[in-house]
Amino acid sequence: MRTRGRLTVRMCGLLATAALAVTFLPGAAAPARAAAAVSSAGPSGVGAWSAAVENAATGRLLWSRGLNTERPMASITKVMTAYLVIRAGHLDRKITIPAAVTGYVRAHNASSAGLRPGDRLTARQLLDALLLPSGADAAYTLAKAYGPGLSRFVTRMNATARLLGMRRTHFSNFDGLPYPTPYSNYSTAANLLVLGRAAMRLPAFRSVVAKRSFRLAAGSGHHAYWWRNLNPLLGRYPGAIGIKPGYTGAAGQCLLFEATRHGHTVIGVTLHSPGSIRSVNPADATRILNWAFSDLS
């Protein structure tokens, strides 16, 4: 996801020192704990500042780093947006793309699904626009329709986070953009595993995040669209079935992911992996998945 203010985080080396003393204090959050040292039994070469992986079936944590350190999560935020929409239902309702989305995307230099104001799409189609190309315009449209209203939708996001037990998470918006500050929208590796598990229990969510692309032909009330999934694991890592990448300058490369192999399903997350906005970096997730499946075999 592109952001208006690209922050460059410089660190000596490649985060080779496992005992990182870097911690962000996002807004009103309690002071975050320093990242934990890498377990000698865990995956090697992982550059993410926070990461975790667990057995999706049992919930058993297999490995983590900085498990409870609060960090910005970028477009992984859109998983909660989709979760609320799907739980609310009425996915075949037609929603008109508001005129304000064009200016919103431009003002924030945000990732976009290219939605055209005035087009009428179903909520189900907008979920594809939200989760595949990470469309901030789709997030805006869905939040406005399902809040109803943007601020009410964000309030519901935070209420749902509390219900799920995500006590170290705060949503300041519906798409993960760095506003009102780069650190006002944050979570932890532990909390995002909770969100990922909850979302992947919903068939409508699973079916979207597993798609490599989606093509919508022009029809009554809307233009044609084609959206490609930005998840770098799909089609490249055997058994990958989701979930959602993200990027801002403050968050770095982020990826919430799930994969299945030999009867085992694991879910993991990386926050602030090395990389830039130009391409999603799958290296950390790949190392973690390889290690996890080896550990489970």
PDB file of C-alpha atoms in Angstrom:
ATOM      1  CA  MET A   1       0.000   0.000   0.000  1.00  0.00           C
ATOM      2  CA  ARG A   2       1.395   3.395  -0.884  1.00  0.00           C
ATOM      3  CA  THR A   3       1.372   6.150   1.670  1.00  0.00           C
ATOM      4  CA  ARG A   4       1.587   9.919   1.537  1.00  0.00           C
ATOM      5  CA  GLY A   5       4.496  10.097   3.921  1.00  0.00           C
ATOM      6  CA  ARG A   6       7.062   7.405   3.275  1.00  0.00           C
ATOM      7  CA  LEU A   7       9.179   7.053   6.371  1.00  0.00           C
ATOM      8  CA  THR A   8      12.527   5.361   6.026  1.00  0.00           C
ATOM      9  CA  VAL A   9      13.574   3.286   8.982  1.00  0.00           C
ATOM     10  CA  ARG A  10      17.338   2.804   9.022  1.00  0.00           C
ATOM     11  CA  MET A  11      18.951   0.148  11.149  1.00  0.00           C
ATOM     12  CA  CYS A  12      22.482  -1.094  11.278  1.00  0.00           C
ATOM     13  CA  GLY A  13      22.857  -4.526   9.744  1.00  0.00           C
ATOM     14  CA  LEU A  14      19.895  -6.683   8.794  1.00  0.00           C
ATOM     15  CA  LEU A  15      18.269  -6.807  12.223  1.00  0.00           C
ATOM     16  CA  ALA A  16      20.779  -9.518  12.953  1.00  0.00           C
ATOM     17  CA  THR A  17      20.699  -8.694  16.656  1.00  0.00           C
ATOM     18  CA  ALA A  18      17.774 -10.629  18.008  1.00  0.00           C
ATOM     19  CA  ALA A  19      17.389  -8.577  21.165  1.00  0.00           C
ATOM     20  CA  LEU A  20      15.961  -5.500  19.491  1.00  0.00           C
ATOM     21  CA  ALA A  21      15.404  -2.620  21.844  1.00  0.00           C
ATOM     22  CA  VAL A  22      13.228  -0.680  19.408  1.00  0.00           C
ATOM     23  CA  THR A  23       9.619  -0.159  20.500  1.00  0.00           C
ATOM     24  CA  PHE A  24       6.914   2.136  19.132  1.00  0.00           C
ATOM     25  CA  LEU A  25       4.500   3.978  21.376  1.00  0.00           C
ATOM     26  CA  PRO A  26       1.395   4.347  19.214  1.00  0.00           C
ATOM     27  CA  GLY A  27      -0.816   7.177  20.394  1.00  0.00           C
ATOM     28  CA  ALA A  28      -2.630   6.396  23.593  1.00  0.00           C
ATOM     29  CA  ALA A  29      -1.363   2.846  23.819  1.00  0.00           C
ATOM     30  CA  ALA A  30       0.494   1.590  26.845  1.00  0.00           C
ATOM     31  CA  PRO A  31       4.261   1.351  26.351  1.00  0.00           C
ATOM     32  CA  ALA A  32       5.049  -1.590  24.116  1.00  0.00           C
ATOM     33  CA  ARG A  33       7.416  -4.274  25.262  1.00  0.00           C
ATOM     34  CA  ALA A  34      10.775  -4.656  23.591  1.00  0.00           C
ATOM     35  CA  ALA A  35      10.992  -7.341  20.943  1.00  0.00           C
ATOM     36  CA  ALA A  36      11.941 -10.714  22.322  1.00  0.00           C
ATOM     37  CA  ALA A  37      15.071 -12.500  21.335  1.00  0.00           C
ATOM     38  CA  VAL A  38      14.876 -15.037  18.556  1.00  0.00           C
ATOM     39  CA  SER A  39      14.637 -18.571  19.820  1.00  0.00           C
ATOM     40  CA  SER A  40      17.601 -20.651  18.762  1.00  0.00           C
ATOM     41  CA  ALA A  41      15.111 -23.334  17.766  1.00  0.00           C
ATOM     42  CA  GLY A  42      13.142 -21.010  15.516  1.00  0.00           C
ATOM     43  CA  PRO A  43      13.488 -20.099  11.841  1.00  0.00           C
ATOM     44  CA  SER A  44      16.746 -18.466  10.836  1.00  0.00           C
ATOM     45  CA  GLY A  45      17.204 -15.358   8.721  1.00  0.00           C
ATOM     46  CA  VAL A  46      13.888 -13.706   9.609  1.00  0.00           C
ATOM     47  CA  GLY A  47      14.253  -9.926   9.423  1.00  0.00           C
ATOM     48  CA  ALA A  48      10.805  -8.921  10.687  1.00  0.00           C
ATOM     49  CA  TRP A  49      10.773  -6.868  13.872  1.00  0.00           C
ATOM     50  CA  SER A  50       7.733  -8.843  15.107  1.00  0.00           C
ATOM     51  CA  ALA A  51       6.551 -12.223  13.866  1.00  0.00           C
ATOM     52  CA  ALA A  52       4.652 -15.279  15.011  1.00  0.00           C
ATOM     53  CA  VAL A  53       3.366 -18.588  13.687  1.00  0.00           C
ATOM     54  CA  GLU A  54       0.988 -21.103  15.191  1.00  0.00           C
ATOM     55  CA  ASN A  55      -0.847 -24.312  14.427  1.00  0.00           C
ATOM     56  CA  ALA A  56      -4.142 -23.010  13.018  1.00  0.00           C
ATOM     57  CA  ALA A  57      -6.078 -26.093  14.114  1.00  0.00           C
ATOM     58  CA  THR A  58      -4.967 -26.140  17.754  1.00  0.00           C
ATOM     59  CA  GLY A  59      -3.892 -22.541  18.319  1.00  0.00           C
ATOM     60  CA  ARG A  60      -0.541 -23.742  19.647  1.00  0.00           C
ATOM     61  CA  LEU A  61       2.118 -21.076  19.235  1.00  0.00           C
ATOM     62  CA  LEU A  62       5.111 -22.534  17.408  1.00  0.00           C
ATOM     63  CA  TRP A  63       7.462 -19.537  17.413  1.00  0.00           C
ATOM     64  CA  SER A  64       7.363 -15.812  17.926  1.00  0.00           C
ATOM     65  CA  ARG A  65       9.399 -12.624  18.117  1.00  0.00           C
ATOM     66  CA  GLY A  66       8.052  -9.447  19.694  1.00  0.00           C
ATOM     67  CA  LEU A  67       4.738 -11.230  20.156  1.00  0.00           C
ATOM     68  CA  ASN A  68       3.059  -8.459  22.146  1.00  0.00           C
ATOM     69  CA  THR A  69       4.914  -5.426  20.825  1.00  0.00           C
ATOM     70  CA  GLU A  70       2.509  -2.870  19.378  1.00  0.00           C
ATOM     71  CA  ARG A  71       3.354  -1.875  15.809  1.00  0.00           C
ATOM     72  CA  PRO A  72       1.515  -0.299  12.873  1.00  0.00           C
ATOM     73  CA  MET A  73      -0.057  -3.027  10.721  1.00  0.00           C
ATOM     74  CA  ALA A  74      -0.715  -1.185   7.433  1.00  0.00           C
ATOM     75  CA  SER A  75      -3.292  -2.851   5.151  1.00  0.00           C
ATOM     76  CA  ILE A  76      -3.735  -5.892   7.384  1.00  0.00           C
ATOM     77  CA  THR A  77      -6.290  -3.485   8.873  1.00  0.00           C
ATOM     78  CA  LYS A  78      -8.543  -4.356   5.929  1.00  0.00           C
ATOM     79  CA  VAL A  79      -8.967  -7.873   7.325  1.00  0.00           C
ATOM     80  CA  MET A  80     -11.022  -6.379  10.149  1.00  0.00           C
ATOM     81  CA  THR A  81     -12.952  -4.249   7.656  1.00  0.00           C
ATOM     82  CA  ALA A  82     -13.843  -7.374   5.668  1.00  0.00           C
ATOM     83  CA  TYR A  83     -14.634  -9.323   8.840  1.00  0.00           C
ATOM     84  CA  LEU A  84     -17.197  -6.749   9.956  1.00  0.00           C
ATOM     85  CA  VAL A  85     -18.823  -6.538   6.524  1.00  0.00           C
ATOM     86  CA  ILE A  86     -19.126 -10.307   6.168  1.00  0.00           C
ATOM     87  CA  ARG A  87     -20.492 -10.712   9.685  1.00  0.00           C
ATOM     88  CA  ALA A  88     -23.058  -7.988   8.967  1.00  0.00           C
ATOM     89  CA  GLY A  89     -24.260  -9.912   5.907  1.00  0.00           C
ATOM     90  CA  HIS A  90     -26.338  -8.690   2.970  1.00  0.00           C
ATOM     91  CA  LEU A  91     -23.361  -9.252   0.671  1.00  0.00           C
ATOM     92  CA  ASP A  92     -25.521  -9.060  -2.440  1.00  0.00           C
ATOM     93  CA  ARG A  93     -26.730  -5.545  -1.643  1.00  0.00           C
ATOM     94  CA  LYS A  94     -25.825  -2.967  -4.286  1.00  0.00           C
ATOM     95  CA  ILE A  95     -23.649  -0.095  -3.093  1.00  0.00           C
ATOM     96  CA  THR A  96     -22.977   3.057  -5.091  1.00  0.00           C
ATOM     97  CA  ILE A  97     -19.337   4.140  -5.186  1.00  0.00           C
ATOM     98  CA  PRO A  98     -19.302   7.623  -3.608  1.00  0.00           C
ATOM     99  CA  ALA A  99     -17.724  10.537  -5.426  1.00  0.00           C
ATOM    100  CA  ALA A 100     -15.424  11.194  -2.473  1.00  0.00           C
ATOM    101  CA  VAL A 101     -13.333   8.047  -3.036  1.00  0.00           C
ATOM    102  CA  THR A 102     -11.308   9.603  -5.843  1.00  0.00           C
ATOM    103  CA  GLY A 103     -10.187  12.527  -3.730  1.00  0.00           C
ATOM    104  CA  TYR A 104      -9.611  10.263  -0.730  1.00  0.00           C
ATOM    105  CA  VAL A 105      -7.231   7.988  -2.633  1.00  0.00           C
ATOM    106  CA  ARG A 106      -5.436  10.959  -4.153  1.00  0.00           C
ATOM    107  CA  ALA A 107      -5.086  12.814  -0.847  1.00  0.00           C
ATOM    108  CA  HIS A 108      -3.498   9.820   0.872  1.00  0.00           C
ATOM    109  CA  ASN A 109      -1.584   8.459  -2.137  1.00  0.00           C
ATOM    110  CA  ALA A 110      -3.318   5.202  -1.290  1.00  0.00           C
ATOM    111  CA  SER A 111      -3.584   1.865  -3.035  1.00  0.00           C
ATOM    112  CA  SER A 112      -6.690   1.712  -5.170  1.00  0.00           C
ATOM    113  CA  ALA A 113      -8.977  -0.755  -6.906  1.00  0.00           C
ATOM    114  CA  GLY A 114      -9.742   1.914  -9.506  1.00  0.00           C
ATOM    115  CA  LEU A 115     -13.387   2.171  -8.505  1.00  0.00           C
ATOM    116  CA  ARG A 116     -15.421   4.639 -10.524  1.00  0.00           C
ATOM    117  CA  PRO A 117     -17.755   6.965  -8.633  1.00  0.00           C
ATOM    118  CA  GLY A 118     -21.367   6.253  -9.516  1.00  0.00           C
ATOM    119  CA  ASP A 119     -20.777   2.562 -10.289  1.00  0.00           C
ATOM    120  CA  ARG A 120     -23.002   0.166  -8.371  1.00  0.00           C
ATOM    121  CA  LEU A 121     -21.316  -2.982  -7.101  1.00  0.00           C
ATOM    122  CA  THR A 122     -22.385  -5.621  -4.620  1.00  0.00           C
ATOM    123  CA  ALA A 123     -20.738  -5.778  -1.215  1.00  0.00           C
ATOM    124  CA  ARG A 124     -19.363  -9.162  -2.262  1.00  0.00           C
ATOM    125  CA  GLN A 125     -17.666  -7.627  -5.290  1.00  0.00           C
ATOM    126  CA  LEU A 126     -16.327  -4.809  -3.146  1.00  0.00           C
ATOM    127  CA  LEU A 127     -14.718  -7.388  -0.854  1.00  0.00           C
ATOM    128  CA  ASP A 128     -12.677  -8.547  -3.848  1.00  0.00           C
ATOM    129  CA  ALA A 129     -11.715  -4.931  -4.514  1.00  0.00           C
ATOM    130  CA  LEU A 130     -10.778  -4.530  -0.859  1.00  0.00           C
ATOM    131  CA  LEU A 131      -8.705  -7.659  -0.282  1.00  0.00           C
ATOM    132  CA  LEU A 132      -7.035  -8.387  -3.631  1.00  0.00           C
ATOM    133  CA  PRO A 133      -5.573  -5.049  -4.831  1.00  0.00           C
ATOM    134  CA  SER A 134      -5.923  -3.632  -1.288  1.00  0.00           C
ATOM    135  CA  GLY A 135      -8.251  -0.907  -2.473  1.00  0.00           C
ATOM    136  CA  ALA A 136      -8.575   1.986  -0.041  1.00  0.00           C
ATOM    137  CA  ASP A 137     -11.441   3.150  -2.235  1.00  0.00           C
ATOM    138  CA  ALA A 138     -13.250  -0.131  -1.545  1.00  0.00           C
ATOM    139  CA  ALA A 139     -12.554   0.199   2.189  1.00  0.00           C
ATOM    140  CA  TYR A 140     -13.974   3.723   2.155  1.00  0.00           C
ATOM    141  CA  THR A 141     -17.082   2.589   0.260  1.00  0.00           C
ATOM    142  CA  LEU A 142     -17.763  -0.388   2.531  1.00  0.00           C
ATOM    143  CA  ALA A 143     -17.137   1.544   5.748  1.00  0.00           C
ATOM    144  CA  LYS A 144     -19.478   4.325   4.655  1.00  0.00           C
ATOM    145  CA  ALA A 145     -22.219   1.842   3.756  1.00  0.00           C
ATOM    146  CA  TYR A 146     -21.865  -0.491   6.742  1.00  0.00           C
ATOM    147  CA  GLY A 147     -21.119   2.019   9.506  1.00  0.00           C
ATOM    148  CA  PRO A 148     -23.258   3.577   8.430  1.00  0.00           C
ATOM    149  CA  GLY A 149     -20.707   6.355   8.174  1.00  0.00           C
ATOM    150  CA  LEU A 150     -16.925   6.223   8.439  1.00  0.00           C
ATOM    151  CA  SER A 151     -16.470   7.135  12.100  1.00  0.00           C
ATOM    152  CA  ARG A 152     -19.170   4.755  13.262  1.00  0.00           C
ATOM    153  CA  PHE A 153     -17.550   1.932  11.295  1.00  0.00           C
ATOM    154  CA  VAL A 154     -14.184   2.567  12.958  1.00  0.00           C
ATOM    155  CA  THR A 155     -15.923   2.549  16.352  1.00  0.00           C
ATOM    156  CA  ARG A 156     -17.359  -0.850  15.479  1.00  0.00           C
ATOM    157  CA  MET A 157     -13.896  -2.088  14.455  1.00  0.00           C
ATOM    158  CA  ASN A 158     -12.510  -1.264  17.888  1.00  0.00           C
ATOM    159  CA  ALA A 159     -15.507  -2.755  19.668  1.00  0.00           C
ATOM    160  CA  THR A 160     -15.098  -5.970  17.690  1.00  0.00           C
ATOM    161  CA  ALA A 161     -11.382  -6.069  18.478  1.00  0.00           C
ATOM    162  CA  ARG A 162     -12.226  -5.961  22.178  1.00  0.00           C
ATOM    163  CA  LEU A 163     -14.796  -8.736  21.781  1.00  0.00           C
ATOM    164  CA  LEU A 164     -12.181 -10.888  20.068  1.00  0.00           C
ATOM    165  CA  GLY A 165      -9.754 -10.263  22.917  1.00  0.00           C
ATOM    166  CA  MET A 166      -7.425  -8.062  20.856  1.00  0.00           C
ATOM    167  CA  ARG A 167      -6.509  -5.880  23.829  1.00  0.00           C
ATOM    168  CA  ARG A 168      -3.368  -4.364  22.317  1.00  0.00           C
ATOM    169  CA  THR A 169      -4.986  -3.219  19.072  1.00  0.00           C
ATOM    170  CA  HIS A 170      -6.379   0.145  18.041  1.00  0.00           C
ATOM    171  CA  PHE A 171      -7.963   1.099  14.728  1.00  0.00           C
ATOM    172  CA  SER A 172      -7.864   4.771  13.777  1.00  0.00           C
ATOM    173  CA  ASN A 173      -9.220   4.076  10.289  1.00  0.00           C
ATOM    174  CA  PHE A 174     -10.656   1.350   8.077  1.00  0.00           C
ATOM    175  CA  ASP A 175      -7.752   0.809   5.650  1.00  0.00           C
ATOM    176  CA  GLY A 176      -4.446   1.055   7.538  1.00  0.00           C
ATOM    177  CA  LEU A 177      -3.285   4.353   6.087  1.00  0.00           C
ATOM    178  CA  PRO A 178      -0.975   6.326   8.400  1.00  0.00           C
ATOM    179  CA  TYR A 179      -3.472   8.837   9.704  1.00  0.00           C
ATOM    180  CA  PRO A 180      -4.011  10.721  11.882  1.00  0.00           C
ATOM    181  CA  THR A 181      -0.425   9.651  12.680  1.00  0.00           C
ATOM    182  CA  PRO A 182       1.833   6.897  11.301  1.00  0.00           C
ATOM    183  CA  TYR A 183       1.451   4.947  14.566  1.00  0.00           C
ATOM    184  CA  SER A 184      -2.177   5.581  15.508  1.00  0.00           C
ATOM    185  CA  ASN A 185      -3.378   2.377  13.821  1.00  0.00           C
ATOM    186  CA  TYR A 186      -1.605  -0.561  15.470  1.00  0.00           C
ATOM    187  CA  SER A 187      -1.732  -4.126  16.698  1.00  0.00           C
ATOM    188  CA  THR A 188       0.557  -6.950  17.795  1.00  0.00           C
ATOM    189  CA  ALA A 189       1.580 -10.237  16.243  1.00  0.00           C
ATOM    190  CA  ALA A 190      -0.464 -12.091  18.863  1.00  0.00           C
ATOM    191  CA  ASN A 191      -3.584 -10.002  18.236  1.00  0.00           C
ATOM    192  CA  LEU A 192      -3.327 -10.333  14.456  1.00  0.00           C
ATOM    193  CA  LEU A 193      -3.203 -14.118  14.723  1.00  0.00           C
ATOM    194  CA  VAL A 194      -6.510 -13.877  16.600  1.00  0.00           C
ATOM    195  CA  LEU A 195      -7.976 -11.727  13.834  1.00  0.00           C
ATOM    196  CA  GLY A 196      -6.624 -13.996  11.114  1.00  0.00           C
ATOM    197  CA  ARG A 197      -8.130 -17.103  12.716  1.00  0.00           C
ATOM    198  CA  ALA A 198     -11.507 -15.412  13.123  1.00  0.00           C
ATOM    199  CA  ALA A 199     -11.575 -14.167   9.533  1.00  0.00           C
ATOM    200  CA  MET A 200     -10.500 -17.473   8.031  1.00  0.00           C
ATOM    201  CA  ARG A 201     -13.415 -19.200   9.745  1.00  0.00           C
ATOM    202  CA  LEU A 202     -15.729 -17.244   7.436  1.00  0.00           C
ATOM    203  CA  PRO A 203     -16.190 -19.044   4.077  1.00  0.00           C
ATOM    204  CA  ALA A 204     -16.841 -15.756   2.260  1.00  0.00           C
ATOM    205  CA  PHE A 205     -13.521 -14.384   3.498  1.00  0.00           C
ATOM    206  CA  ARG A 206     -11.546 -17.547   2.739  1.00  0.00           C
ATOM    207  CA  SER A 207     -12.852 -17.679  -0.807  1.00  0.00           C
ATOM    208  CA  VAL A 208     -11.737 -14.122  -1.534  1.00  0.00           C
ATOM    209  CA  VAL A 209      -8.221 -14.226  -0.081  1.00  0.00           C
ATOM    210  CA  ALA A 210      -7.464 -17.494  -1.892  1.00  0.00           C
ATOM    211  CA  LYS A 211      -8.092 -15.907  -5.325  1.00  0.00           C
ATOM    212  CA  ARG A 212      -5.073 -14.928  -7.385  1.00  0.00           C
ATOM    213  CA  SER A 213      -7.181 -12.492  -9.379  1.00  0.00           C
ATOM    214  CA  PHE A 214     -10.765 -11.523 -10.086  1.00  0.00           C
ATOM    215  CA  ARG A 215     -12.303 -10.205 -13.276  1.00  0.00           C
ATOM    216  CA  LEU A 216     -15.650  -8.432 -13.301  1.00  0.00           C
ATOM    217  CA  ALA A 217     -17.173  -7.876 -16.719  1.00  0.00           C
ATOM    218  CA  ALA A 218     -18.959  -4.628 -17.429  1.00  0.00           C
ATOM    219  CA  GLY A 219     -22.607  -4.877 -16.514  1.00  0.00           C
ATOM    220  CA  SER A 220     -25.710  -2.924 -15.704  1.00  0.00           C
ATOM    221  CA  GLY A 221     -24.595  -0.058 -13.502  1.00  0.00           C
ATOM    222  CA  HIS A 222     -20.843  -0.637 -13.474  1.00  0.00           C
ATOM    223  CA  HIS A 223     -17.680  -0.680 -15.564  1.00  0.00           C
ATOM    224  CA  ALA A 224     -15.387  -3.683 -16.055  1.00  0.00           C
ATOM    225  CA  TYR A 225     -12.719  -4.357 -13.424  1.00  0.00           C
ATOM    226  CA  TRP A 226      -9.757  -6.678 -13.022  1.00  0.00           C
ATOM    227  CA  TRP A 227      -8.011  -7.061  -9.673  1.00  0.00           C
ATOM    228  CA  ARG A 228      -4.844  -8.988  -8.877  1.00  0.00           C
ATOM    229  CA  ASN A 229      -4.112 -10.360  -5.424  1.00  0.00           C
ATOM    230  CA  LEU A 230      -1.019  -8.677  -3.957  1.00  0.00           C
ATOM    231  CA  ASN A 231      -0.268 -11.613  -1.642  1.00  0.00           C
ATOM    232  CA  PRO A 232       3.171 -12.787  -2.850  1.00  0.00           C
ATOM    233  CA  LEU A 233       2.700 -16.329  -1.510  1.00  0.00           C
ATOM    234  CA  LEU A 234      -0.317 -17.277  -3.624  1.00  0.00           C
ATOM    235  CA  GLY A 235       0.728 -19.352  -6.599  1.00  0.00           C
ATOM    236  CA  ARG A 236       4.339 -19.336  -5.415  1.00  0.00           C
ATOM    237  CA  TYR A 237       4.360 -21.029  -2.051  1.00  0.00           C
ATOM    238  CA  PRO A 238       2.773 -24.516  -2.186  1.00  0.00           C
ATOM    239  CA  GLY A 239      -0.311 -24.654  -0.009  1.00  0.00           C
ATOM    240  CA  ALA A 240      -0.692 -20.901   0.536  1.00  0.00           C
ATOM    241  CA  ILE A 241      -4.362 -19.965   0.985  1.00  0.00           C
ATOM    242  CA  GLY A 242      -4.208 -16.317   2.162  1.00  0.00           C
ATOM    243  CA  ILE A 243      -4.312 -13.823   3.798  1.00  0.00           C
ATOM    244  CA  LYS A 244      -3.257 -10.137   3.401  1.00  0.00           C
ATOM    245  CA  PRO A 245      -0.112  -8.038   2.879  1.00  0.00           C
ATOM    246  CA  GLY A 246       0.435  -4.380   3.674  1.00  0.00           C
ATOM    247  CA  TYR A 247       2.989  -1.604   3.671  1.00  0.00           C
ATOM    248  CA  THR A 248       3.555   1.875   5.012  1.00  0.00           C
ATOM    249  CA  GLY A 249       6.815   3.600   5.787  1.00  0.00           C
ATOM    250  CA  ALA A 250       6.185   3.234   9.528  1.00  0.00           C
ATOM    251  CA  ALA A 251       4.893  -0.342   9.326  1.00  0.00           C
ATOM    252  CA  GLY A 252       7.383  -1.675   6.797  1.00  0.00           C
ATOM    253  CA  GLN A 253       6.436  -4.827   4.930  1.00  0.00           C
ATOM    254  CA  CYS A 254       3.652  -6.680   6.755  1.00  0.00           C
ATOM    255  CA  LEU A 255       2.045 -10.005   5.902  1.00  0.00           C
ATOM    256  CA  LEU A 256      -0.674 -12.068   7.555  1.00  0.00           C
ATOM    257  CA  PHE A 257      -0.564 -15.526   5.983  1.00  0.00           C
ATOM    258  CA  GLU A 258      -1.917 -19.059   6.133  1.00  0.00           C
ATOM    259  CA  ALA A 259      -0.859 -22.247   4.373  1.00  0.00           C
ATOM    260  CA  THR A 260      -1.678 -25.956   4.409  1.00  0.00           C
ATOM    261  CA  ARG A 261       0.686 -28.857   3.828  1.00  0.00           C
ATOM    262  CA  HIS A 262       0.482 -32.606   4.582  1.00  0.00           C
ATOM    263  CA  GLY A 263      -2.647 -32.170   6.669  1.00  0.00           C
ATOM    264  CA  HIS A 264      -1.239 -29.311   8.740  1.00  0.00           C
ATOM    265  CA  THR A 265      -2.426 -25.715   8.548  1.00  0.00           C
ATOM    266  CA  VAL A 266      -0.391 -22.898  10.027  1.00  0.00           C
ATOM    267  CA  ILE A 267      -1.143 -19.212  10.338  1.00  0.00           C
ATOM    268  CA  GLY A 268       1.505 -16.564  10.776  1.00  0.00           C
ATOM    269  CA  VAL A 269       2.250 -12.872  10.643  1.00  0.00           C
ATOM    270  CA  THR A 270       5.269 -10.662  10.040  1.00  0.00           C
ATOM    271  CA  LEU A 271       5.422  -6.970  10.958  1.00  0.00           C
ATOM    272  CA  HIS A 272       8.087  -4.626   9.628  1.00  0.00           C
ATOM    273  CA  SER A 273       9.969  -7.030   7.400  1.00  0.00           C
ATOM    274  CA  PRO A 274      12.711  -5.527   5.212  1.00  0.00           C
ATOM    275  CA  GLY A 275      11.549  -4.180   1.860  1.00  0.00           C
ATOM    276  CA  SER A 276      10.019  -1.210   0.130  1.00  0.00           C
ATOM    277  CA  ILE A 277       6.677  -0.202  -1.316  1.00  0.00           C
ATOM    278  CA  ARG A 278       7.674  -1.392  -4.783  1.00  0.00           C
ATOM    279  CA  SER A 279       7.149  -5.105  -4.124  1.00  0.00           C
ATOM    280  CA  VAL A 280       5.798  -7.275  -1.328  1.00  0.00           C
ATOM    281  CA  ASN A 281       8.604  -9.264   0.300  1.00  0.00           C
ATOM    282  CA  PRO A 282       7.660 -12.925   0.913  1.00  0.00           C
ATOM    283  CA  ALA A 283      11.084 -13.995   2.236  1.00  0.00           C
ATOM    284  CA  ASP A 284      10.300 -13.851   5.964  1.00  0.00           C
ATOM    285  CA  ALA A 285       6.968 -15.641   5.614  1.00  0.00           C
ATOM    286  CA  THR A 286       8.583 -18.318   3.442  1.00  0.00           C
ATOM    287  CA  ARG A 287      11.319 -18.966   6.022  1.00  0.00           C
ATOM    288  CA  ILE A 288       8.757 -19.140   8.816  1.00  0.00           C
ATOM    289  CA  LEU A 289       6.443 -21.488   6.901  1.00  0.00           C
ATOM    290  CA  ASN A 290       9.278 -23.809   5.893  1.00  0.00           C
ATOM    291  CA  TRP A 291      10.427 -24.013   9.493  1.00  0.00           C
ATOM    292  CA  ALA A 292       6.892 -24.507  10.857  1.00  0.00           C
ATOM    293  CA  PHE A 293       6.008 -27.339   8.493  1.00  0.00           C
ATOM    294  CA  SER A 294       9.348 -28.984   9.195  1.00  0.00           C
ATOM    295  CA  ASP A 295       8.658 -28.708  12.916  1.00  0.00           C
ATOM    296  CA  LEU A 296       5.181 -30.228  12.502  1.00  0.00           C
ATOM    297  CA  SER A 297       6.273 -33.106  10.253  1.00  0.00           C
TER     298      SER A 297
END
